[in-house]
PDB file of C-alpha atoms in Angstrom:
ATOM      1  CA  MET A   1     172.959 141.821 156.494  1.00  0.00           C
ATOM      2  CA  PHE A   2     172.124 142.662 152.726  1.00  0.00           C
ATOM      3  CA  PHE A   3     168.503 141.745 152.039  1.00  0.00           C
ATOM      4  CA  THR A   4     166.960 142.325 148.640  1.00  0.00           C
ATOM      5  CA  GLY A   5     163.158 142.610 147.837  1.00  0.00           C
ATOM      6  CA  ALA A   6     163.029 145.146 150.881  1.00  0.00           C
ATOM      7  CA  THR A   7     160.222 147.083 149.401  1.00  0.00           C
ATOM      8  CA  GLY A   8     157.977 144.102 148.746  1.00  0.00           C
ATOM      9  CA  GLY A   9     155.423 143.209 150.876  1.00  0.00           C
ATOM     10  CA  LEU A  10     156.812 140.224 152.496  1.00  0.00           C
ATOM     11  CA  GLY A  11     160.168 141.816 152.259  1.00  0.00           C
ATOM     12  CA  LEU A  12     159.181 145.553 153.768  1.00  0.00           C
ATOM     13  CA  LEU A  13     157.834 143.434 156.833  1.00  0.00           C
ATOM     14  CA  CYS A  14     160.804 141.389 157.349  1.00  0.00           C
ATOM     15  CA  VAL A  15     163.175 144.244 157.450  1.00  0.00           C
ATOM     16  CA  THR A  16     160.899 146.221 159.288  1.00  0.00           C
ATOM     17  CA  ALA A  17     160.837 143.254 162.137  1.00  0.00           C
ATOM     18  CA  LEU A  18     164.669 142.643 162.079  1.00  0.00           C
ATOM     19  CA  ALA A  19     165.709 146.465 162.165  1.00  0.00           C
ATOM     20  CA  ALA A  20     163.390 146.562 165.306  1.00  0.00           C
ATOM     21  CA  THR A  21     165.217 144.098 167.218  1.00  0.00           C
ATOM     22  CA  ASP A  22     168.414 146.072 167.339  1.00  0.00           C
ATOM     23  CA  ARG A  23     170.680 142.761 166.619  1.00  0.00           C
ATOM     24  CA  TRP A  24     170.633 143.978 162.854  1.00  0.00           C
ATOM     25  CA  GLN A  25     171.982 146.557 160.952  1.00  0.00           C
ATOM     26  CA  VAL A  26     170.115 145.994 157.265  1.00  0.00           C
ATOM     27  CA  PHE A  27     171.300 147.102 153.867  1.00  0.00           C
ATOM     28  CA  ALA A  28     167.396 147.338 152.493  1.00  0.00           C
ATOM     29  CA  CYS A  29     167.484 146.862 148.723  1.00  0.00           C
ATOM     30  CA  GLY A  30     164.800 147.532 146.118  1.00  0.00           C
ATOM     31  CA  THR A  31     163.456 149.639 143.453  1.00  0.00           C
ATOM     32  CA  ASN A  32     160.546 151.373 144.993  1.00  0.00           C
ATOM     33  CA  GLU A  33     162.206 154.750 145.621  1.00  0.00           C
ATOM     34  CA  ALA A  34     158.954 155.737 148.148  1.00  0.00           C
ATOM     35  CA  LYS A  35     159.446 153.046 150.066  1.00  0.00           C
ATOM     36  CA  LEU A  36     163.315 153.132 150.127  1.00  0.00           C
ATOM     37  CA  VAL A  37     162.747 156.775 151.676  1.00  0.00           C
ATOM     38  CA  ASP A  38     159.873 155.111 154.587  1.00  0.00           C
ATOM     39  CA  LEU A  39     163.050 152.240 155.132  1.00  0.00           C
ATOM     40  CA  GLY A  40     165.468 154.860 155.631  1.00  0.00           C
ATOM     41  CA  LYS A  41     163.509 156.362 158.400  1.00  0.00           C
ATOM     42  CA  LEU A  42     163.709 153.271 160.279  1.00  0.00           C
ATOM     43  CA  LYS A  43     166.894 152.852 162.798  1.00  0.00           C
ATOM     44  CA  ASN A  44     169.465 150.456 161.996  1.00  0.00           C
ATOM     45  CA  VAL A  45     168.469 150.463 158.217  1.00  0.00           C
ATOM     46  CA  ILE A  46     170.492 151.644 155.109  1.00  0.00           C
ATOM     47  CA  PRO A  47     168.248 152.106 152.249  1.00  0.00           C
ATOM     48  CA  VAL A  48     170.044 151.218 148.714  1.00  0.00           C
ATOM     49  CA  ARG A  49     168.459 151.604 145.423  1.00  0.00           C
ATOM     50  CA  VAL A  50     169.233 148.175 143.801  1.00  0.00           C
ATOM     51  CA  ASP A  51     168.126 146.363 140.264  1.00  0.00           C
ATOM     52  CA  ILE A  52     169.559 142.689 140.675  1.00  0.00           C
ATOM     53  CA  THR A  53     169.178 142.019 136.774  1.00  0.00           C
ATOM     54  CA  SER A  54     171.773 144.701 136.438  1.00  0.00           C
ATOM     55  CA  GLN A  55     175.317 143.673 136.909  1.00  0.00           C
ATOM     56  CA  THR A  56     176.156 147.334 137.116  1.00  0.00           C
ATOM     57  CA  SER A  57     173.613 147.921 139.514  1.00  0.00           C
ATOM     58  CA  VAL A  58     174.437 145.409 141.936  1.00  0.00           C
ATOM     59  CA  LEU A  59     178.328 146.207 142.077  1.00  0.00           C
ATOM     60  CA  ALA A  60     177.088 149.558 142.884  1.00  0.00           C
ATOM     61  CA  ALA A  61     175.580 148.039 146.227  1.00  0.00           C
ATOM     62  CA  ARG A  62     178.655 146.412 146.874  1.00  0.00           C
ATOM     63  CA  ASP A  63     181.115 149.295 146.622  1.00  0.00           C
ATOM     64  CA  LEU A  64     178.216 151.308 149.086  1.00  0.00           C
ATOM     65  CA  VAL A  65     178.277 147.974 151.298  1.00  0.00           C
ATOM     66  CA  LEU A  66     182.350 148.401 151.393  1.00  0.00           C
ATOM     67  CA  CYS A  67     181.752 151.927 152.257  1.00  0.00           C
ATOM     68  CA  GLN A  68     180.359 150.721 155.649  1.00  0.00           C
ATOM     69  CA  THR A  69     181.732 147.449 156.397  1.00  0.00           C
ATOM     70  CA  ASP A  70     184.322 144.668 155.194  1.00  0.00           C
ATOM     71  CA  LYS A  71     181.822 141.653 155.878  1.00  0.00           C
ATOM     72  CA  LEU A  72     178.272 140.522 156.002  1.00  0.00           C
ATOM     73  CA  ASP A  73     176.496 138.516 158.595  1.00  0.00           C
ATOM     74  CA  ALA A  74     173.984 137.526 155.913  1.00  0.00           C
ATOM     75  CA  ILE A  75     172.483 137.906 152.544  1.00  0.00           C
ATOM     76  CA  VAL A  76     168.626 137.700 152.245  1.00  0.00           C
ATOM     77  CA  ASN A  77     167.263 137.386 148.948  1.00  0.00           C
ATOM     78  CA  PHE A  78     163.552 138.121 148.723  1.00  0.00           C
ATOM     79  CA  ALA A  79     163.139 140.013 145.365  1.00  0.00           C
ATOM     80  CA  GLY A  80     160.693 138.030 143.309  1.00  0.00           C
ATOM     81  CA  LEU A  81     158.034 138.164 141.048  1.00  0.00           C
ATOM     82  CA  THR A  82     155.071 136.114 140.340  1.00  0.00           C
ATOM     83  CA  SER A  83     152.927 135.231 137.418  1.00  0.00           C
ATOM     84  CA  PHE A  84     149.666 134.126 135.996  1.00  0.00           C
ATOM     85  CA  ASN A  85     149.382 133.034 132.369  1.00  0.00           C
ATOM     86  CA  SER A  86     148.975 130.853 129.368  1.00  0.00           C
ATOM     87  CA  MET A  87     152.319 128.861 128.270  1.00  0.00           C
ATOM     88  CA  VAL A  88     150.941 129.294 124.928  1.00  0.00           C
ATOM     89  CA  GLU A  89     149.112 132.367 124.475  1.00  0.00           C
ATOM     90  CA  GLY A  90     150.200 135.987 124.686  1.00  0.00           C
ATOM     91  CA  ASP A  91     153.696 136.895 125.918  1.00  0.00           C
ATOM     92  CA  SER A  92     154.690 133.830 127.865  1.00  0.00           C
ATOM     93  CA  ILE A  93     158.078 133.783 126.500  1.00  0.00           C
ATOM     94  CA  GLU A  94     159.041 137.120 127.778  1.00  0.00           C
ATOM     95  CA  ILE A  95     157.280 136.527 131.075  1.00  0.00           C
ATOM     96  CA  THR A  96     159.347 133.051 131.334  1.00  0.00           C
ATOM     97  CA  GLU A  97     162.428 135.277 130.800  1.00  0.00           C
ATOM     98  CA  ARG A  98     161.659 138.407 133.109  1.00  0.00           C
ATOM     99  CA  LEU A  99     160.499 135.721 135.824  1.00  0.00           C
ATOM    100  CA  LEU A 100     163.860 133.911 135.623  1.00  0.00           C
ATOM    101  CA  ALA A 101     165.840 137.117 135.305  1.00  0.00           C
ATOM    102  CA  VAL A 102     164.502 138.383 138.803  1.00  0.00           C
ATOM    103  CA  ASN A 103     163.779 134.785 140.446  1.00  0.00           C
ATOM    104  CA  LEU A 104     166.886 132.838 139.455  1.00  0.00           C
ATOM    105  CA  THR A 105     169.583 134.792 137.903  1.00  0.00           C
ATOM    106  CA  GLY A 106     169.067 138.082 140.151  1.00  0.00           C
ATOM    107  CA  THR A 107     169.444 135.896 143.428  1.00  0.00           C
ATOM    108  CA  VAL A 108     172.766 134.307 141.718  1.00  0.00           C
ATOM    109  CA  ARG A 109     174.366 137.809 140.726  1.00  0.00           C
ATOM    110  CA  VAL A 110     173.570 138.991 144.111  1.00  0.00           C
ATOM    111  CA  ASN A 111     175.032 135.910 145.993  1.00  0.00           C
ATOM    112  CA  HIS A 112     177.980 136.015 143.392  1.00  0.00           C
ATOM    113  CA  ILE A 113     178.709 139.375 143.809  1.00  0.00           C
ATOM    114  CA  LEU A 114     178.783 139.554 147.690  1.00  0.00           C
ATOM    115  CA  PHE A 115     179.919 136.176 148.527  1.00  0.00           C
ATOM    116  CA  ASP A 116     183.380 137.126 149.461  1.00  0.00           C
ATOM    117  CA  LEU A 117     181.796 139.273 151.593  1.00  0.00           C
ATOM    118  CA  VAL A 118     179.475 136.660 154.011  1.00  0.00           C
ATOM    119  CA  HIS A 119     182.193 134.444 153.609  1.00  0.00           C
ATOM    120  CA  ALA A 120     184.691 136.643 155.461  1.00  0.00           C
ATOM    121  CA  ALA A 121     181.864 136.918 158.063  1.00  0.00           C
ATOM    122  CA  ARG A 122     181.619 132.817 157.956  1.00  0.00           C
ATOM    123  CA  GLY A 123     177.836 134.035 157.621  1.00  0.00           C
ATOM    124  CA  ARG A 124     175.160 132.624 156.095  1.00  0.00           C
ATOM    125  CA  ILE A 125     172.574 132.829 152.589  1.00  0.00           C
ATOM    126  CA  ILE A 126     169.015 132.813 152.706  1.00  0.00           C
ATOM    127  CA  ASN A 127     166.995 132.313 149.558  1.00  0.00           C
ATOM    128  CA  CYS A 128     163.378 132.872 149.442  1.00  0.00           C
ATOM    129  CA  SER A 129     161.899 129.965 147.108  1.00  0.00           C
ATOM    130  CA  SER A 130     158.051 129.211 147.527  1.00  0.00           C
ATOM    131  CA  GLU A 131     155.747 126.370 147.795  1.00  0.00           C
ATOM    132  CA  ALA A 132     155.851 126.266 144.250  1.00  0.00           C
ATOM    133  CA  GLY A 133     159.575 124.910 144.695  1.00  0.00           C
ATOM    134  CA  TRP A 134     158.080 121.302 146.166  1.00  0.00           C
ATOM    135  CA  MET A 135     154.719 121.214 144.784  1.00  0.00           C
ATOM    136  CA  LYS A 136     153.497 119.550 141.584  1.00  0.00           C
ATOM    137  CA  PRO A 137     153.009 122.298 139.105  1.00  0.00           C
ATOM    138  CA  GLN A 138     149.830 123.829 138.616  1.00  0.00           C
ATOM    139  CA  PRO A 139     148.379 124.957 135.111  1.00  0.00           C
ATOM    140  CA  PHE A 140     148.691 128.907 133.995  1.00  0.00           C
ATOM    141  CA  ALA A 141     151.653 129.288 136.592  1.00  0.00           C
ATOM    142  CA  GLY A 142     154.371 127.467 134.532  1.00  0.00           C
ATOM    143  CA  PRO A 143     156.971 130.604 134.624  1.00  0.00           C
ATOM    144  CA  TYR A 144     156.527 131.173 138.320  1.00  0.00           C
ATOM    145  CA  PHE A 145     157.070 127.101 138.990  1.00  0.00           C
ATOM    146  CA  ILE A 146     159.818 127.090 136.456  1.00  0.00           C
ATOM    147  CA  SER A 147     161.386 129.985 138.390  1.00  0.00           C
ATOM    148  CA  LYS A 148     161.269 128.591 141.779  1.00  0.00           C
ATOM    149  CA  ARG A 149     162.208 125.007 140.990  1.00  0.00           C
ATOM    150  CA  ALA A 150     165.474 126.357 139.204  1.00  0.00           C
ATOM    151  CA  LEU A 151     166.030 128.385 142.091  1.00  0.00           C
ATOM    152  CA  GLU A 152     165.666 125.251 144.668  1.00  0.00           C
ATOM    153  CA  ALA A 153     168.454 123.338 142.551  1.00  0.00           C
ATOM    154  CA  TYR A 154     170.502 126.236 142.597  1.00  0.00           C
ATOM    155  CA  ASN A 155     169.933 126.787 146.327  1.00  0.00           C
ATOM    156  CA  ASP A 156     170.934 122.883 146.709  1.00  0.00           C
ATOM    157  CA  SER A 157     174.076 123.071 144.781  1.00  0.00           C
ATOM    158  CA  LEU A 158     175.078 126.386 146.142  1.00  0.00           C
ATOM    159  CA  ARG A 159     174.446 124.932 149.953  1.00  0.00           C
ATOM    160  CA  ARG A 160     176.761 121.850 149.046  1.00  0.00           C
ATOM    161  CA  GLU A 161     179.304 123.628 147.784  1.00  0.00           C
ATOM    162  CA  VAL A 162     179.956 126.647 150.088  1.00  0.00           C
ATOM    163  CA  MET A 163     179.394 124.303 153.120  1.00  0.00           C
ATOM    164  CA  TYR A 164     183.079 123.681 152.880  1.00  0.00           C
ATOM    165  CA  LEU A 165     183.898 126.964 153.012  1.00  0.00           C
ATOM    166  CA  GLY A 166     181.818 127.687 156.210  1.00  0.00           C
ATOM    167  CA  VAL A 167     178.744 129.360 154.711  1.00  0.00           C
ATOM    168  CA  LYS A 168     175.705 128.027 155.653  1.00  0.00           C
ATOM    169  CA  VAL A 169     172.524 128.391 152.520  1.00  0.00           C
ATOM    170  CA  ILE A 170     169.021 128.088 153.799  1.00  0.00           C
ATOM    171  CA  LYS A 171     165.961 127.716 151.825  1.00  0.00           C
ATOM    172  CA  ILE A 172     162.643 129.531 152.973  1.00  0.00           C
ATOM    173  CA  GLN A 173     159.753 127.927 151.033  1.00  0.00           C
ATOM    174  CA  PRO A 174     156.494 130.401 151.843  1.00  0.00           C
ATOM    175  CA  GLY A 175     153.023 129.913 150.983  1.00  0.00           C
ATOM    176  CA  SER A 176     150.098 132.325 150.270  1.00  0.00           C
ATOM    177  CA  PHE A 177     150.563 135.393 152.832  1.00  0.00           C
ATOM    178  CA  ASP A 178     148.339 138.599 153.457  1.00  0.00           C
ATOM    179  CA  ALA A 179     151.343 141.041 151.540  1.00  0.00           C
ATOM    180  CA  GLY A 180     150.295 141.727 148.055  1.00  0.00           C
ATOM    181  CA  MET A 181     151.220 138.461 145.832  1.00  0.00           C
ATOM    182  CA  PRO A 182     147.376 137.210 145.876  1.00  0.00           C
ATOM    183  CA  ALA A 183     146.189 140.182 144.803  1.00  0.00           C
ATOM    184  CA  SER A 184     148.700 140.606 141.803  1.00  0.00           C
ATOM    185  CA  VAL A 185     148.083 136.869 141.119  1.00  0.00           C
ATOM    186  CA  PHE A 186     144.335 137.615 140.801  1.00  0.00           C
ATOM    187  CA  GLU A 187     145.151 140.540 138.653  1.00  0.00           C
ATOM    188  CA  LYS A 188     147.248 138.778 136.378  1.00  0.00           C
ATOM    189  CA  PHE A 189     144.236 135.847 136.301  1.00  0.00           C
ATOM    190  CA  GLU A 190     141.754 138.686 135.280  1.00  0.00           C
ATOM    191  CA  TYR A 191     144.007 140.182 132.466  1.00  0.00           C
ATOM    192  CA  THR A 192     144.361 136.299 131.243  1.00  0.00           C
ATOM    193  CA  LEU A 193     140.664 135.598 131.008  1.00  0.00           C
ATOM    194  CA  LEU A 194     140.151 138.931 129.171  1.00  0.00           C
ATOM    195  CA  HIS A 195     142.904 137.913 126.718  1.00  0.00           C
ATOM    196  CA  THR A 196     142.379 134.031 126.099  1.00  0.00           C
ATOM    197  CA  ARG A 197     141.379 132.522 122.933  1.00  0.00           C
ATOM    198  CA  TYR A 198     141.579 129.001 124.261  1.00  0.00           C
ATOM    199  CA  TYR A 199     140.680 129.003 127.707  1.00  0.00           C
ATOM    200  CA  LYS A 200     137.727 131.208 128.362  1.00  0.00           C
ATOM    201  CA  LYS A 201     135.571 128.371 129.864  1.00  0.00           C
ATOM    202  CA  LEU A 202     138.085 126.653 131.855  1.00  0.00           C
ATOM    203  CA  LEU A 203     138.957 130.096 133.396  1.00  0.00           C
ATOM    204  CA  THR A 204     135.835 130.898 134.270  1.00  0.00           C
ATOM    205  CA  ARG A 205     135.384 127.709 136.141  1.00  0.00           C
ATOM    206  CA  MET A 206     138.181 128.178 137.859  1.00  0.00           C
ATOM    207  CA  LYS A 207     137.900 131.568 139.182  1.00  0.00           C
ATOM    208  CA  PRO A 208     135.768 130.362 142.400  1.00  0.00           C
ATOM    209  CA  LEU A 209     138.205 128.056 143.534  1.00  0.00           C
ATOM    210  CA  LEU A 210     141.616 130.408 142.891  1.00  0.00           C
ATOM    211  CA  SER A 211     139.446 132.679 144.871  1.00  0.00           C
ATOM    212  CA  TRP A 212     138.871 130.739 147.673  1.00  0.00           C
ATOM    213  CA  GLU A 213     142.558 129.486 147.626  1.00  0.00           C
ATOM    214  CA  LEU A 214     144.498 132.916 147.020  1.00  0.00           C
ATOM    215  CA  ASN A 215     142.082 134.018 150.301  1.00  0.00           C
ATOM    216  CA  GLN A 216     143.462 131.221 152.749  1.00  0.00           C
ATOM    217  CA  LYS A 217     146.374 133.768 153.607  1.00  0.00           C
ATOM    218  CA  GLN A 218     148.391 132.991 156.515  1.00  0.00           C
ATOM    219  CA  ASP A 219     149.680 135.483 159.265  1.00  0.00           C
ATOM    220  CA  SER A 220     152.536 137.475 158.013  1.00  0.00           C
ATOM    221  CA  ALA A 221     154.098 137.345 161.398  1.00  0.00           C
ATOM    222  CA  ARG A 222     154.967 133.703 160.903  1.00  0.00           C
ATOM    223  CA  LEU A 223     157.127 134.201 158.138  1.00  0.00           C
ATOM    224  CA  VAL A 224     158.973 136.792 159.908  1.00  0.00           C
ATOM    225  CA  ARG A 225     159.285 134.508 162.640  1.00  0.00           C
ATOM    226  CA  VAL A 226     160.986 131.677 160.336  1.00  0.00           C
ATOM    227  CA  VAL A 227     163.046 134.363 158.771  1.00  0.00           C
ATOM    228  CA  VAL A 228     164.312 135.310 162.247  1.00  0.00           C
ATOM    229  CA  LYS A 229     164.762 131.767 163.147  1.00  0.00           C
ATOM    230  CA  ALA A 230     167.072 130.976 160.002  1.00  0.00           C
ATOM    231  CA  LEU A 231     169.053 134.104 160.369  1.00  0.00           C
ATOM    232  CA  GLU A 232     169.704 133.425 164.335  1.00  0.00           C
ATOM    233  CA  SER A 233     169.561 129.822 164.843  1.00  0.00           C
ATOM    234  CA  ARG A 234     173.016 128.353 165.541  1.00  0.00           C
ATOM    235  CA  ARG A 235     172.044 125.177 163.816  1.00  0.00           C
ATOM    236  CA  PRO A 236     169.427 126.175 161.092  1.00  0.00           C
ATOM    237  CA  ARG A 237     167.634 123.686 158.945  1.00  0.00           C
ATOM    238  CA  PRO A 238     168.401 123.430 155.195  1.00  0.00           C
ATOM    239  CA  ASN A 239     165.114 124.756 154.327  1.00  0.00           C
ATOM    240  CA  TYR A 240     161.752 126.096 156.275  1.00  0.00           C
ATOM    241  CA  ARG A 241     158.370 125.699 154.863  1.00  0.00           C
ATOM    242  CA  VAL A 242     155.748 128.054 156.190  1.00  0.00           C
ATOM    243  CA  GLY A 243     152.327 128.964 155.081  1.00  0.00           C
ATOM    244  CA  THR A 244     151.093 126.378 152.299  1.00  0.00           C
ATOM    245  CA  GLY A 245     147.135 126.002 152.480  1.00  0.00           C
ATOM    246  CA  TYR A 246     145.571 122.512 153.183  1.00  0.00           C
ATOM    247  CA  LEU A 247     143.898 122.147 149.993  1.00  0.00           C
ATOM    248  CA  LEU A 248     147.220 122.428 148.105  1.00  0.00           C
ATOM    249  CA  ALA A 249     149.198 119.916 150.296  1.00  0.00           C
ATOM    250  CA  LEU A 250     146.594 117.182 150.144  1.00  0.00           C
ATOM    251  CA  ILE A 251     146.714 117.910 146.055  1.00  0.00           C
ATOM    252  CA  ASN A 252     150.358 117.520 146.238  1.00  0.00           C
ATOM    253  CA  LEU A 253     150.186 114.237 147.717  1.00  0.00           C
ATOM    254  CA  LEU A 254     147.868 112.578 144.369  1.00  0.00           C
ATOM    255  CA  PRO A 255     149.677 110.879 141.730  1.00  0.00           C
ATOM    256  CA  ASP A 256     150.363 112.678 138.648  1.00  0.00           C
ATOM    257  CA  SER A 257     147.631 110.983 136.507  1.00  0.00           C
ATOM    258  CA  TRP A 258     144.942 111.744 139.234  1.00  0.00           C
ATOM    259  CA  LEU A 259     145.633 114.975 139.562  1.00  0.00           C
ATOM    260  CA  ASP A 260     145.201 115.490 136.168  1.00  0.00           C
ATOM    261  CA  ARG A 261     142.026 113.844 135.862  1.00  0.00           C
ATOM    262  CA  LEU A 262     141.089 115.791 138.971  1.00  0.00           C
ATOM    263  CA  TYR A 263     141.820 119.135 137.072  1.00  0.00           C
ATOM    264  CA  GLN A 264     139.573 117.582 134.089  1.00  0.00           C
ATOM    265  CA  VAL A 265     136.831 117.039 136.332  1.00  0.00           C
ATOM    266  CA  LEU A 266     136.910 120.350 137.977  1.00  0.00           C
ATOM    267  CA  PHE A 267     137.200 122.471 135.040  1.00  0.00           C
ATOM    268  CA  GLY A 268     136.109 120.501 132.189  1.00  0.00           C
ATOM    269  CA  ARG A 269     138.028 118.789 129.022  1.00  0.00           C
ATOM    270  CA  GLY A 270     138.366 122.104 127.086  1.00  0.00           C
TER     271      GLY A 270
END
């Protein structure tokens, strides 16, 4: 198995659990060198330093895999970034480009370069999307929603293409889990609040609700179980949703005009 994002919070948990089953040998891929060293101490794990935004880096990882095997039972794409920023202030263009480079193009690159190896095993590809892939977009999360919506389109198109070749493609849509991402979002929120020209009052009003929602963290073991199920089920579902908070799920049921009005009531008209 080739697992990207293995040095991130959720990826690290999944790789550790998979290695412990003794059913998988995992090429654990990431950019955090210290965590790669730790992963290398686990049984059934081969750590690989990979920057998925670099063609050269992924090709080098492919060469390393070929030194061990000529096929892969699975590619699991967990590498990803999040954001909290205005679309009209600051470095929103650079942030959008960066999230697309990692969350979308990086996944496309890994699957393209390694596809013949997973095809040789008639294996499966698992792409980690997000609840942002199916929910109504929220303010100040534009780049993240853009990247995950694009990933969803890519995933579904890929699934309907390679099913003719005997390869399954599965999408996982996690909500908020206690593995570092909520803290990262809140840190970016604080930066945006500090530097905004237009949204100081709005963001100040938003802060308590954002803090409450980010603290509704699910047990990460639930996500690990879903990943194992997606990998090992004889008939996996095309997509798995896990960990979405009740408030966000309910908001998603509202018509767009109602949701716009709700945001105005909660945070003011500007």
